[in-house]
PDB file of C-alpha atoms in Angstrom:
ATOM      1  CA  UNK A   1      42.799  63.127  47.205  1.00  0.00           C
ATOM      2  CA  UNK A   2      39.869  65.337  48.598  1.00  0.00           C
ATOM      3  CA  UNK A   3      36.540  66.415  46.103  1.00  0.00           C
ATOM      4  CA  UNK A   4      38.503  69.882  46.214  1.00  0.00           C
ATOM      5  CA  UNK A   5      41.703  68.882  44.732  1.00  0.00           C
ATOM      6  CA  UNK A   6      40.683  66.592  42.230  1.00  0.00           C
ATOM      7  CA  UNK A   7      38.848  69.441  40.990  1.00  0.00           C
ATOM      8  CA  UNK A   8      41.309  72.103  41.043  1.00  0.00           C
ATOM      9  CA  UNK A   9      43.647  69.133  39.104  1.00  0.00           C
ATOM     10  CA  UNK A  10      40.549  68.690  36.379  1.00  0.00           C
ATOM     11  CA  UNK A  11      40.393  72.300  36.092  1.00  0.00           C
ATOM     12  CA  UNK A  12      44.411  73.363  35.888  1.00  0.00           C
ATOM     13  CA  UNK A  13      44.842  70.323  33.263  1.00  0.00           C
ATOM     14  CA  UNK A  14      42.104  71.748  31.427  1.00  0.00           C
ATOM     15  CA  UNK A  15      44.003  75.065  31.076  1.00  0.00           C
ATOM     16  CA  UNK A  16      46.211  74.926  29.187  1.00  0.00           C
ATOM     17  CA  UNK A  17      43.912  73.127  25.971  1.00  0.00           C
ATOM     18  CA  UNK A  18      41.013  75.026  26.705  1.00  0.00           C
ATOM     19  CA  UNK A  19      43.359  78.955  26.691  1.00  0.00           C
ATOM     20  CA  UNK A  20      44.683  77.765  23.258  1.00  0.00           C
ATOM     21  CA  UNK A  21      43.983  79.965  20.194  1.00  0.00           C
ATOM     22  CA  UNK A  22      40.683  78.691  18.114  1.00  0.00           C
ATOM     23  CA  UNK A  23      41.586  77.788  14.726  1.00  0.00           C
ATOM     24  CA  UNK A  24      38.006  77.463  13.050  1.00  0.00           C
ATOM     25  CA  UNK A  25      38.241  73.882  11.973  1.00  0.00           C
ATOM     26  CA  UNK A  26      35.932  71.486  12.111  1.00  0.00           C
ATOM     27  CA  UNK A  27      37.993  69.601  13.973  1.00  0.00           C
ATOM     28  CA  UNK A  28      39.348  71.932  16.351  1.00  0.00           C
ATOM     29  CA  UNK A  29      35.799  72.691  17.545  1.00  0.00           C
ATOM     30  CA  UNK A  30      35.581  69.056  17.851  1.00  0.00           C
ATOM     31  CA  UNK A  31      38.935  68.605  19.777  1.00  0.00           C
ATOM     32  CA  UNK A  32      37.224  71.381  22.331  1.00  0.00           C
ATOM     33  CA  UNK A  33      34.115  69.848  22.509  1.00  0.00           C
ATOM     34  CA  UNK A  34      35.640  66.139  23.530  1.00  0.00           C
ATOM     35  CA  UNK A  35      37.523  68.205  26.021  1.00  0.00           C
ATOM     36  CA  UNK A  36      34.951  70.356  27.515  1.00  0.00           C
ATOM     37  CA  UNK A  37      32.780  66.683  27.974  1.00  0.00           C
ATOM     38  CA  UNK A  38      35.705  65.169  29.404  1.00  0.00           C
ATOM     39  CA  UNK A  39      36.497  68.144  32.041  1.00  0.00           C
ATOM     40  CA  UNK A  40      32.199  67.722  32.637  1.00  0.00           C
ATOM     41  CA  UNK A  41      32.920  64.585  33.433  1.00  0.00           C
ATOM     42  CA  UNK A  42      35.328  64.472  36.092  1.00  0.00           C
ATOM     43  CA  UNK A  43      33.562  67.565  37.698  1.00  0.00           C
ATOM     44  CA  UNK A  44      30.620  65.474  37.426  1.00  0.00           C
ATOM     45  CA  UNK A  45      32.349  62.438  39.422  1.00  0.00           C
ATOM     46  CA  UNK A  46      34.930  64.143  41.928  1.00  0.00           C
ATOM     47  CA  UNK A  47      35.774  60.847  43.963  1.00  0.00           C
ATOM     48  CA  UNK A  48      36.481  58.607  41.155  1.00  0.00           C
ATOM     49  CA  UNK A  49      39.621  58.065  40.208  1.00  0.00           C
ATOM     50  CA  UNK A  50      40.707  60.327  36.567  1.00  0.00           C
ATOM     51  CA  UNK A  51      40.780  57.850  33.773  1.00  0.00           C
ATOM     52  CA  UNK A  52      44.152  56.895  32.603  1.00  0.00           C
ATOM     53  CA  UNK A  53      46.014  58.978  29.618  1.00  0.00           C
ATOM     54  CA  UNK A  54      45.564  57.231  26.168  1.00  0.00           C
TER      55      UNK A  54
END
């Protein structure tokens, strides 16, 4: 998979969490946050493989 695509992927599976509604909790902002670092991440890293679902 090329630098390009992984990052589209990154991005479009980021969508979805990221368009969701904002509930105010503490751990909703937290939830976002571990997201947001995770999406940095890949970005970050384009030709490494995405780490597997847990």
């Amino acid at each position: 998979m090329t630098c390009r695509r992984r990052s589209r992927s990154a991005i479009s599976e980021a969508d979805g969490p990221l368009s969701a509604p904002l509930k105010g909790t503490a751990c909703c902002v937290q939830n976002r946050a571990r997201l947001v670092r995770a999406l940095y991440t890949r970005l970050d890293r384009p030709t490494e493989p995405a780490p597997a679902a847990t």
